[in-house]
C-alpha positions as protocol buffer text, in pm:
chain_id: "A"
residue {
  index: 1
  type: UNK
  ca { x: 11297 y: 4619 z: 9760 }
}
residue {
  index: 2
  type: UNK
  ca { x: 11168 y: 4921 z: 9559 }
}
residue {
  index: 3
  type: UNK
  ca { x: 11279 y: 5039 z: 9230 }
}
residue {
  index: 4
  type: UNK
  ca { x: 11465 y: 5317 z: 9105 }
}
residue {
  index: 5
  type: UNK
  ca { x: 11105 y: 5426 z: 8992 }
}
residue {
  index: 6
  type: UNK
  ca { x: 10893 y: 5395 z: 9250 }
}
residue {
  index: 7
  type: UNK
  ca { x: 11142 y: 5597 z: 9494 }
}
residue {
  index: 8
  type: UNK
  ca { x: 11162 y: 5889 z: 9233 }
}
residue {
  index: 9
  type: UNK
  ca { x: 10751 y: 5878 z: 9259 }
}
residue {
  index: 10
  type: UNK
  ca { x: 10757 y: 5884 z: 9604 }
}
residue {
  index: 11
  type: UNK
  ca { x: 11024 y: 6142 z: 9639 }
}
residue {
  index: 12
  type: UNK
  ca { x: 10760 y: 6478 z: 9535 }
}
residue {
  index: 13
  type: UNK
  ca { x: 10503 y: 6354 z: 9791 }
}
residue {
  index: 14
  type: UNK
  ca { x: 10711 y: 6326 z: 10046 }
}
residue {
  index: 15
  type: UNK
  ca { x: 10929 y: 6653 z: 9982 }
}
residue {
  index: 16
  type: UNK
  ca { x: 10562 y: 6808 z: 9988 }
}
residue {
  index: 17
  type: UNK
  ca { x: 10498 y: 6693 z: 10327 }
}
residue {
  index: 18
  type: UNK
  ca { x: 10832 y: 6794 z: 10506 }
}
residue {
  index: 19
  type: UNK
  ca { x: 10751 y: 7146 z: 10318 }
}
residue {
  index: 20
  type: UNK
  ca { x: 10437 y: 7183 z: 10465 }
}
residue {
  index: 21
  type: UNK
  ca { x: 10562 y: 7047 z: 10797 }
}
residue {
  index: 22
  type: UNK
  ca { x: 10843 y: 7334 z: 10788 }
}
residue {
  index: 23
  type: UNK
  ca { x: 10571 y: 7599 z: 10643 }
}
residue {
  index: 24
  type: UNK
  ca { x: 10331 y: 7470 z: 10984 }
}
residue {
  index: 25
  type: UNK
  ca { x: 10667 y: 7512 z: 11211 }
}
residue {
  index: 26
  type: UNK
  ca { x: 10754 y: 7852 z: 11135 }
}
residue {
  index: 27
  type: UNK
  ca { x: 10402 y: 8018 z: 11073 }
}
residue {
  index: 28
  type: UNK
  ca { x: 10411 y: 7895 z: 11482 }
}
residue {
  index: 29
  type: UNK
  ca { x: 10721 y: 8063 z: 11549 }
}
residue {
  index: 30
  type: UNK
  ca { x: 10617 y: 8325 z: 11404 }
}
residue {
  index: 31
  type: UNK
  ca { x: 10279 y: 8351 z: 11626 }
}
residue {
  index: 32
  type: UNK
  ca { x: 10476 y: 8281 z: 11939 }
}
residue {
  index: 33
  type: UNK
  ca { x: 10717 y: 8565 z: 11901 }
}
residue {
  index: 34
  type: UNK
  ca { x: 10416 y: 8784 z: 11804 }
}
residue {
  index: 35
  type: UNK
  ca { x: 10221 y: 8676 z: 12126 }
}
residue {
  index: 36
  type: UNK
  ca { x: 10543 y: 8707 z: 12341 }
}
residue {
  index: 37
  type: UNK
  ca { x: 10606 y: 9054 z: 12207 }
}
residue {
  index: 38
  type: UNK
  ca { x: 10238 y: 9128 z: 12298 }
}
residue {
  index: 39
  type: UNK
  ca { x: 10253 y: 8980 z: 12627 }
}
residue {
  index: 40
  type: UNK
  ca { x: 10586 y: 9182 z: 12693 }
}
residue {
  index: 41
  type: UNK
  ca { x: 10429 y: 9513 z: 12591 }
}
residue {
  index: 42
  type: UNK
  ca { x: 10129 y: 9456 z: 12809 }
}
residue {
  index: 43
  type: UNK
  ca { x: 10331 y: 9355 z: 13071 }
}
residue {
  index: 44
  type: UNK
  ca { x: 10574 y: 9665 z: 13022 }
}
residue {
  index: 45
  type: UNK
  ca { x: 10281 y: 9886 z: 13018 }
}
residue {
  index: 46
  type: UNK
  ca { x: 10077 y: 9752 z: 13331 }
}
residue {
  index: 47
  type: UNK
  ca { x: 10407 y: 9779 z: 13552 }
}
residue {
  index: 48
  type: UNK
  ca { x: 10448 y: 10143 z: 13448 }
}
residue {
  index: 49
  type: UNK
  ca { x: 10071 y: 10208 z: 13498 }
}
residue {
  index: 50
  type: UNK
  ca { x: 10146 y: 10065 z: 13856 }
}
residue {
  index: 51
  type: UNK
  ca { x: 10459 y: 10295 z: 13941 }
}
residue {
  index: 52
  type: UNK
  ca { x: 10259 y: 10576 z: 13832 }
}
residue {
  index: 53
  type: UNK
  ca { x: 9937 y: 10489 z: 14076 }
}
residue {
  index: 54
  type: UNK
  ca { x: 10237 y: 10421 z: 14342 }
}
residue {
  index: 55
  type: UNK
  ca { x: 10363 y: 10777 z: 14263 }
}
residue {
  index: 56
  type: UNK
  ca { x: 9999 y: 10939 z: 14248 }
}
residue {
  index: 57
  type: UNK
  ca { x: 9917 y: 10795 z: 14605 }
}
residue {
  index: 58
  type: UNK
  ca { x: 10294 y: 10902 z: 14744 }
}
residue {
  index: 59
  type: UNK
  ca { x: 10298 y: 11272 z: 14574 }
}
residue {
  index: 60
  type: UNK
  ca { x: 10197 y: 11480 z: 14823 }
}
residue {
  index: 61
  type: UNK
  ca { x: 10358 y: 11298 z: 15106 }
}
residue {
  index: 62
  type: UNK
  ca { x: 10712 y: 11282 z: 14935 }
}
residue {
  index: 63
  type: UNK
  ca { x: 10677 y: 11705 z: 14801 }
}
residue {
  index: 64
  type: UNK
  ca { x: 10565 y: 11795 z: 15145 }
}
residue {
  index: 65
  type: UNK
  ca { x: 10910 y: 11599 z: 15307 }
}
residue {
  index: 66
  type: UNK
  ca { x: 11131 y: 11688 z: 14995 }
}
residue {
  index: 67
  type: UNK
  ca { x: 11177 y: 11314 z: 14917 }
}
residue {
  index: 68
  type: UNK
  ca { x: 11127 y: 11156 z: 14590 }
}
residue {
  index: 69
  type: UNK
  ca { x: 11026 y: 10798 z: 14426 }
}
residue {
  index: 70
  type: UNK
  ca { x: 11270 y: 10599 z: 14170 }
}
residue {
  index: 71
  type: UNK
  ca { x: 11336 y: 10357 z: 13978 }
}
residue {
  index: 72
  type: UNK
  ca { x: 11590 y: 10083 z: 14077 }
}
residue {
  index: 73
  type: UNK
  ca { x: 11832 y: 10071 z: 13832 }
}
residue {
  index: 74
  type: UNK
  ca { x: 11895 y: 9760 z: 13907 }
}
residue {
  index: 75
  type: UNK
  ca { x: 11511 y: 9624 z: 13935 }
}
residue {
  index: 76
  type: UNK
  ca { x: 11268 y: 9710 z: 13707 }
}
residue {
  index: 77
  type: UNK
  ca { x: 10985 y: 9584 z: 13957 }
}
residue {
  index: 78
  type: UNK
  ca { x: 11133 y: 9829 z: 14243 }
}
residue {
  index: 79
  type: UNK
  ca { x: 11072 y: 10200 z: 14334 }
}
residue {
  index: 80
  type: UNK
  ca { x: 11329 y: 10401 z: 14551 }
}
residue {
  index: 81
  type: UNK
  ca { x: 11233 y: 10670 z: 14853 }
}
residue {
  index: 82
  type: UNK
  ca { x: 11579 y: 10698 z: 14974 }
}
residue {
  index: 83
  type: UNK
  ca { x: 11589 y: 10908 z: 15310 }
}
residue {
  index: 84
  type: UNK
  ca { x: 11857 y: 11114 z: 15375 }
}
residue {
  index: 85
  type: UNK
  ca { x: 12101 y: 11125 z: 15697 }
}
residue {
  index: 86
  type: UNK
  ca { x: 11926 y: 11497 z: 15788 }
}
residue {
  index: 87
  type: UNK
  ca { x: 11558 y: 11361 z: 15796 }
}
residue {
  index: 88
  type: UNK
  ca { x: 11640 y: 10999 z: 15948 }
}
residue {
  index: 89
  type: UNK
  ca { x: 11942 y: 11096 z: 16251 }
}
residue {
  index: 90
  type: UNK
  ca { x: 12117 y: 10881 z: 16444 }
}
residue {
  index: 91
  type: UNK
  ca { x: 12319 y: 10961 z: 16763 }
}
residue {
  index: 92
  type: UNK
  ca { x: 12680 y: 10873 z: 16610 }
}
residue {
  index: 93
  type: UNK
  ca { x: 12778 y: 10530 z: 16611 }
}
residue {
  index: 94
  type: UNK
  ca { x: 12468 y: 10447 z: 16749 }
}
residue {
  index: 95
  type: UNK
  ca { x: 12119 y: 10275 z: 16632 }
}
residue {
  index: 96
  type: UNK
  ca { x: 11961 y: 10516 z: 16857 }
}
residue {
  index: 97
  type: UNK
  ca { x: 11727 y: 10749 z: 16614 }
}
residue {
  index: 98
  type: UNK
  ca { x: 11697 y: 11129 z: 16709 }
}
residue {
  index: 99
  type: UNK
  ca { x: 11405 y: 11331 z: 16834 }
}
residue {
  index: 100
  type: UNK
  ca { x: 11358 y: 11466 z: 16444 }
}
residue {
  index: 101
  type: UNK
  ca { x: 11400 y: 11093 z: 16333 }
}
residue {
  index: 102
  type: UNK
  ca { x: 11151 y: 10959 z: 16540 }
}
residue {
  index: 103
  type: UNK
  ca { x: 10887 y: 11265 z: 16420 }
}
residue {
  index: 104
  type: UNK
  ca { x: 10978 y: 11146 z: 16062 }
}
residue {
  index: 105
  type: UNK
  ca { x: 10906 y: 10793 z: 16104 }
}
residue {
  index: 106
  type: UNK
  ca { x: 10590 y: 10852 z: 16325 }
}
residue {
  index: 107
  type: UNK
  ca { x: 10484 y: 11101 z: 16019 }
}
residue {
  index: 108
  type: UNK
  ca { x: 10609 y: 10821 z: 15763 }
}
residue {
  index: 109
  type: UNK
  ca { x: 10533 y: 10527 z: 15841 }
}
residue {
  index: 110
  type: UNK
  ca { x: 10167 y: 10507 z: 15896 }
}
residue {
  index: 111
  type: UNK
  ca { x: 10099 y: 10693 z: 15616 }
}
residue {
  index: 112
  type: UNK
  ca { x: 10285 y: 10450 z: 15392 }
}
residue {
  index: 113
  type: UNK
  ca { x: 10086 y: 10139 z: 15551 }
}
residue {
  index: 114
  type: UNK
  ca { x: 9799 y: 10317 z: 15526 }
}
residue {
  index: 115
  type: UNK
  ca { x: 9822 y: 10327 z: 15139 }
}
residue {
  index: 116
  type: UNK
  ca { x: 10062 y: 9982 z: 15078 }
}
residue {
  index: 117
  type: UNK
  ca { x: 9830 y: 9800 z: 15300 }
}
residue {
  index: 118
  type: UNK
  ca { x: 9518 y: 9955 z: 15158 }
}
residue {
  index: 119
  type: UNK
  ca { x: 9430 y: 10082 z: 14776 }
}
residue {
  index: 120
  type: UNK
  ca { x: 9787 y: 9971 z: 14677 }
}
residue {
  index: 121
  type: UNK
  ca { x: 9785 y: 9656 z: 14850 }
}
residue {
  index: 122
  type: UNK
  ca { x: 9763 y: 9419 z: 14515 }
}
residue {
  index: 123
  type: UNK
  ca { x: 9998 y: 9611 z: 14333 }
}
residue {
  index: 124
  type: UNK
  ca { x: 10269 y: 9560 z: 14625 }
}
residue {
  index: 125
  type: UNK
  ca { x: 10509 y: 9267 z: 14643 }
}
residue {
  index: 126
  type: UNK
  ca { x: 10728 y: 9354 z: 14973 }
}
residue {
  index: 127
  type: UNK
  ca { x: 10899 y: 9691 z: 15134 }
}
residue {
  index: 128
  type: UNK
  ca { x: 11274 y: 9630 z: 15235 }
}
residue {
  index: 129
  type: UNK
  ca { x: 11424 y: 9894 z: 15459 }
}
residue {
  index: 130
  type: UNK
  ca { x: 11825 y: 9923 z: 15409 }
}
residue {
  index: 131
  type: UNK
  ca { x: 12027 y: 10110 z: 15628 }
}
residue {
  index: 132
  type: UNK
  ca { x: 12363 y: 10249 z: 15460 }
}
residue {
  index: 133
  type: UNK
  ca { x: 12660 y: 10396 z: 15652 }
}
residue {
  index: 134
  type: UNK
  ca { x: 12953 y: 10570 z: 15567 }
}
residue {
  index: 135
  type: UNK
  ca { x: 13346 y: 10498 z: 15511 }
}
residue {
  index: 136
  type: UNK
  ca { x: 13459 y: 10564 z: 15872 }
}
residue {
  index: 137
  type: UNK
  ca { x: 13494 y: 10244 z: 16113 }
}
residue {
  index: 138
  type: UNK
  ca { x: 13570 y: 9872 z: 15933 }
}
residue {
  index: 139
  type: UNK
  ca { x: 13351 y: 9677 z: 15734 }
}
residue {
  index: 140
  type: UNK
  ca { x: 13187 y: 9453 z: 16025 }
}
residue {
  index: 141
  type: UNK
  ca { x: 13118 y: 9757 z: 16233 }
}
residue {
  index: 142
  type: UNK
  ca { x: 12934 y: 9890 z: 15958 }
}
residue {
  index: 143
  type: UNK
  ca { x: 12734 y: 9649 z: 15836 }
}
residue {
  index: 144
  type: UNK
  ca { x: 12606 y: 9525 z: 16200 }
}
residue {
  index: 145
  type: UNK
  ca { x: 12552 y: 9934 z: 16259 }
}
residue {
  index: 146
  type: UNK
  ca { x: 12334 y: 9947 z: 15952 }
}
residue {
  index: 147
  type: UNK
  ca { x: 12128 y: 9639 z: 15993 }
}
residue {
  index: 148
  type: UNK
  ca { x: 12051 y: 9782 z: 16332 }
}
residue {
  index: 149
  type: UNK
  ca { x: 11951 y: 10116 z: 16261 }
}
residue {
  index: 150
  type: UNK
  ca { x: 11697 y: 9978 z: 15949 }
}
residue {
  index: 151
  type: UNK
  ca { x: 11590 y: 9743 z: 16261 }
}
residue {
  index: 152
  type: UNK
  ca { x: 11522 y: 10035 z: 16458 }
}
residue {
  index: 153
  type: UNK
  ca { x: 11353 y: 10254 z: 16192 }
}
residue {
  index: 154
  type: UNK
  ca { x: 11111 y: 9912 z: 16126 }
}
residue {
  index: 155
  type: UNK
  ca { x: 11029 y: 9850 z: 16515 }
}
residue {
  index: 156
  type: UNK
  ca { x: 10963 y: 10220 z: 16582 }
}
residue {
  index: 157
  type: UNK
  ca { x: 10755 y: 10242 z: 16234 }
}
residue {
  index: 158
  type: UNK
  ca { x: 10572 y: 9939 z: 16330 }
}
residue {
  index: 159
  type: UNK
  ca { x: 10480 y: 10106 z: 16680 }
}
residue {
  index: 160
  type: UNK
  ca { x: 10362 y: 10396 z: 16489 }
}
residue {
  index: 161
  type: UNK
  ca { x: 10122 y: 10200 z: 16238 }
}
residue {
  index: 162
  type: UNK
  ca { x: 9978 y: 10003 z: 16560 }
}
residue {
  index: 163
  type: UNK
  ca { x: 9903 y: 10338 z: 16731 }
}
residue {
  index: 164
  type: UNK
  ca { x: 9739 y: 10508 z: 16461 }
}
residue {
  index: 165
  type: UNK
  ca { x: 9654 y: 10268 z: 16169 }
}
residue {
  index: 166
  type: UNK
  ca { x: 9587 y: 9918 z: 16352 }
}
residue {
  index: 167
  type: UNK
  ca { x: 9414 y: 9775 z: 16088 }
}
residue {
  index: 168
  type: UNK
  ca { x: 9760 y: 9780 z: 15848 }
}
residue {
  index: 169
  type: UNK
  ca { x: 9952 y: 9658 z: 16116 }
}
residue {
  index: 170
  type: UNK
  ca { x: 9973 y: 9280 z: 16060 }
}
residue {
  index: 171
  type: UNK
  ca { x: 9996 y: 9403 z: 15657 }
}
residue {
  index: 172
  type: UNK
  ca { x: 10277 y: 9570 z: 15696 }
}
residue {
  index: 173
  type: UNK
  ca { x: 10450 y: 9366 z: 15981 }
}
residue {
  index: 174
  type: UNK
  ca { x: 10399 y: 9092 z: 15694 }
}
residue {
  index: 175
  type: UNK
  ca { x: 10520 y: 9316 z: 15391 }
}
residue {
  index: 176
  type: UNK
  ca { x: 10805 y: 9440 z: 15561 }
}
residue {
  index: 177
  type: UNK
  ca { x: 11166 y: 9371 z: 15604 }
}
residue {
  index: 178
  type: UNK
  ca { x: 11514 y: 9483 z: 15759 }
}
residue {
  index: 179
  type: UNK
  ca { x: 11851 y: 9492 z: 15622 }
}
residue {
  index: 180
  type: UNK
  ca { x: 12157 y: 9663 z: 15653 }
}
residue {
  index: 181
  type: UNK
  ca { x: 12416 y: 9726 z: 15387 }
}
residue {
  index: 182
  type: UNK
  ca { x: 12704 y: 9909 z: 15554 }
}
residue {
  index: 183
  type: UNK
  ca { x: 12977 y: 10078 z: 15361 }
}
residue {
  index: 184
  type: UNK
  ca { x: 12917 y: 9852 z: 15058 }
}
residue {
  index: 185
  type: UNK
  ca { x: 12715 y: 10139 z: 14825 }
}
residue {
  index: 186
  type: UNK
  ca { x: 12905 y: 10445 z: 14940 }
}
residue {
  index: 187
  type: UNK
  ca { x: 12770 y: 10779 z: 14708 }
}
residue {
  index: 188
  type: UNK
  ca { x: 13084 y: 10973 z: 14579 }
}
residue {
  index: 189
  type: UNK
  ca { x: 13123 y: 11333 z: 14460 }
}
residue {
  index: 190
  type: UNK
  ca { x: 13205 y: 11384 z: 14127 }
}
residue {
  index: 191
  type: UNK
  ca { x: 13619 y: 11464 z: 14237 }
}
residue {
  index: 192
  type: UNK
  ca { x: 13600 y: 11033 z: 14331 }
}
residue {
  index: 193
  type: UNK
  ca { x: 13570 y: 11150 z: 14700 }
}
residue {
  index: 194
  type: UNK
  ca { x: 13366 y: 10952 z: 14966 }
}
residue {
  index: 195
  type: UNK
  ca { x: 13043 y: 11184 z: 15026 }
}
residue {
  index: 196
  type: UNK
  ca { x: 12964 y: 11095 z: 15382 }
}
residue {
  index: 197
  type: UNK
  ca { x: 12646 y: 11314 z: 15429 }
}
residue {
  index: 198
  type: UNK
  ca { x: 12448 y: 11150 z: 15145 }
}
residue {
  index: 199
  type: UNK
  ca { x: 12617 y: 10789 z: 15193 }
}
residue {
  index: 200
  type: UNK
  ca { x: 12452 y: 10778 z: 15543 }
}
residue {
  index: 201
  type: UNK
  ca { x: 12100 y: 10733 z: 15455 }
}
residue {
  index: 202
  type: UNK
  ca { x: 11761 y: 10496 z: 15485 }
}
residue {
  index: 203
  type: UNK
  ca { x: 11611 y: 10364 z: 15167 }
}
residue {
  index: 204
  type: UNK
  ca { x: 11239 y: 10257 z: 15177 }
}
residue {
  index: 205
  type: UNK
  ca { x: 11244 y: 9953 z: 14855 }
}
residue {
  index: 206
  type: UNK
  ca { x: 10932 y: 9903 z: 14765 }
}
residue {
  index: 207
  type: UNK
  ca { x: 10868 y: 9629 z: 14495 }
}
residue {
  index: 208
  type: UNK
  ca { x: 10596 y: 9554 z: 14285 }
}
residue {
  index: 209
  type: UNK
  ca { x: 10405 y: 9256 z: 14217 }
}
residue {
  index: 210
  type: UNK
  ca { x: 10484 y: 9080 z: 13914 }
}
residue {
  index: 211
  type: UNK
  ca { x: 10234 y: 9014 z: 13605 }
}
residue {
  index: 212
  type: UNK
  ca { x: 10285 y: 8654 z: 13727 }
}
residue {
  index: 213
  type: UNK
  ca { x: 10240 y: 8719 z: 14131 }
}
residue {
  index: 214
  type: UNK
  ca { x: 9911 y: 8912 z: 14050 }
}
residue {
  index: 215
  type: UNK
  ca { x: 9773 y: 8682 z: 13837 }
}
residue {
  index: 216
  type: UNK
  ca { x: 9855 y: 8375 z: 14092 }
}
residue {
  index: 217
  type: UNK
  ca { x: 9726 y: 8562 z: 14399 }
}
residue {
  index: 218
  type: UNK
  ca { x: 9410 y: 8653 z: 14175 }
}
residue {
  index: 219
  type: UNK
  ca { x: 9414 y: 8247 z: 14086 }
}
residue {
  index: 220
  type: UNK
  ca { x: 9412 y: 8341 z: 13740 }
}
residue {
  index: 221
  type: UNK
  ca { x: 9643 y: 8057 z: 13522 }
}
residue {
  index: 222
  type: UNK
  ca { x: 9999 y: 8186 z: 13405 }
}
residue {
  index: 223
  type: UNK
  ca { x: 9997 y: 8405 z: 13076 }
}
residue {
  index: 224
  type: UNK
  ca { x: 10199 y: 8104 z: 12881 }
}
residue {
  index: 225
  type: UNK
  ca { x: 9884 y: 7884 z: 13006 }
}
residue {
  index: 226
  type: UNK
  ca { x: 9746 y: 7884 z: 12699 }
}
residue {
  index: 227
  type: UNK
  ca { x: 10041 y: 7771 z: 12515 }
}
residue {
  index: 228
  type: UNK
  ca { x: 10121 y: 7436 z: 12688 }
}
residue {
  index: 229
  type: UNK
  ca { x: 9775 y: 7233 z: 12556 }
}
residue {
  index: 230
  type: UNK
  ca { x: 9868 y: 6982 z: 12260 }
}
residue {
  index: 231
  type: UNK
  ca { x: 9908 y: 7158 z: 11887 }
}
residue {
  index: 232
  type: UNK
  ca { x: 9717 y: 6921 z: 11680 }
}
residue {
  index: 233
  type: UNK
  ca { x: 9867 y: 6968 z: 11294 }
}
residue {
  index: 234
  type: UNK
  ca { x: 9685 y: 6916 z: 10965 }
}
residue {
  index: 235
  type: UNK
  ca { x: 9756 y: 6582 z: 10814 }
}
């Protein structure tokens, strides 16, 4: 059993080495918050470097159709080209697209597997196409109405793109999905009134690889890689 003395010598060396143990913790804290910061910065600033190339390649498609690209509000990784009821028709009721419709998506579509599918291609995740209805008819109506008519825009695109750009065909096929949404995001008028005209519309989702996805697919190791070898601390 030790002595009152020899535990009060021992006390300073060992408060010295918990201090220096606590100094060594948060100096790494302090590092990994810097590096995460840095990591999220880079991150933030590749993804809007990528919407911007998306944008540059889409510019003069979208201005020539009066369309536009945007952010998802509720996905940082996804840009917007919603399509409105005039440019994509349907016969009422119906999945059946119009005459203009079908010029739209023969116009459309290739183009935009001509770009996702080519200089874009490893910037581009996946491209969901949503169908939206109106209020008028009952939920289940709706939402089997909608998933139809995105099925019909996709099948018709897909025709398109094997016509005139074959080589983006199994690309896009791949890319590409179909979904339908029904009454469930109506667009209202600022009196709280249903607007039908702009709640009947075709949304083009196209989502962008991650910092994660990219470096996987270019079978580079994740960016916390470097972070998960053993810390070896001075003794």
């Amino acid at each position: 059993m030790s002595s009152p003395m020899e535990d009060n010598a021992s006390s300073p060396t060992t408060g010295g080495v918990i201090d220096l143990m606590t100094s060594l913790a948060m100096i790494f804290i302090l590092l990994f918050a810097a590096f995460i910061t840095q990591t999220s910065s880079e991150a933030q600033s590749e993804l809007q470097e990528h919407k911007e190339n998306v944008q540059a390649a889409l510019r003069d498609h979208l201005e020539r159709l009066g369309l536009s690209l945007d952010s998802d509000p509720q996905d940082p990784l996804t840009l917007l080209i919603v399509v409105p009821d005039n440019k994509l028709t349907f016969e009422f009721g119906q999945s059946i697209l119009s005459h203009d419709a079908v010029q739209f998506v023969q116009e459309a579509m290739p183009f935009y597997a001509a770009v996702l599918c080519g200089p874009l291609r490893d910037k581009i995740d996946s491209l969901a196409i949503q169908g939206h209805t109106d209020d008028r008819g009952d939920d289940a109506f709706n939402l089997k109405l909608s998933q139809e008519r995105s099925l019909a825009v996709m099948v018709k695109g897909l025709e398109a793109i094997e016509a005139q750009e074959p080589s983006a065909y199994q690309c896009f096929q791949t890319m590409t999905s179909a979904s339908g949404r029904g009454r469930q995001d109506l667009i209202y008028d600022g009196n709280s009134r249903v607007n039908r005209e702009k709640s009947r519309r075709v949304i083009f989702k196209i989502r962008l690889r991650s910092t994660e996805q990219r470096r996987m697919v270019e079978g580079l190791p994740p960016v916390l890689s470097s972070l998960e070898s053993p810390i070896h601390l001075p003794m």
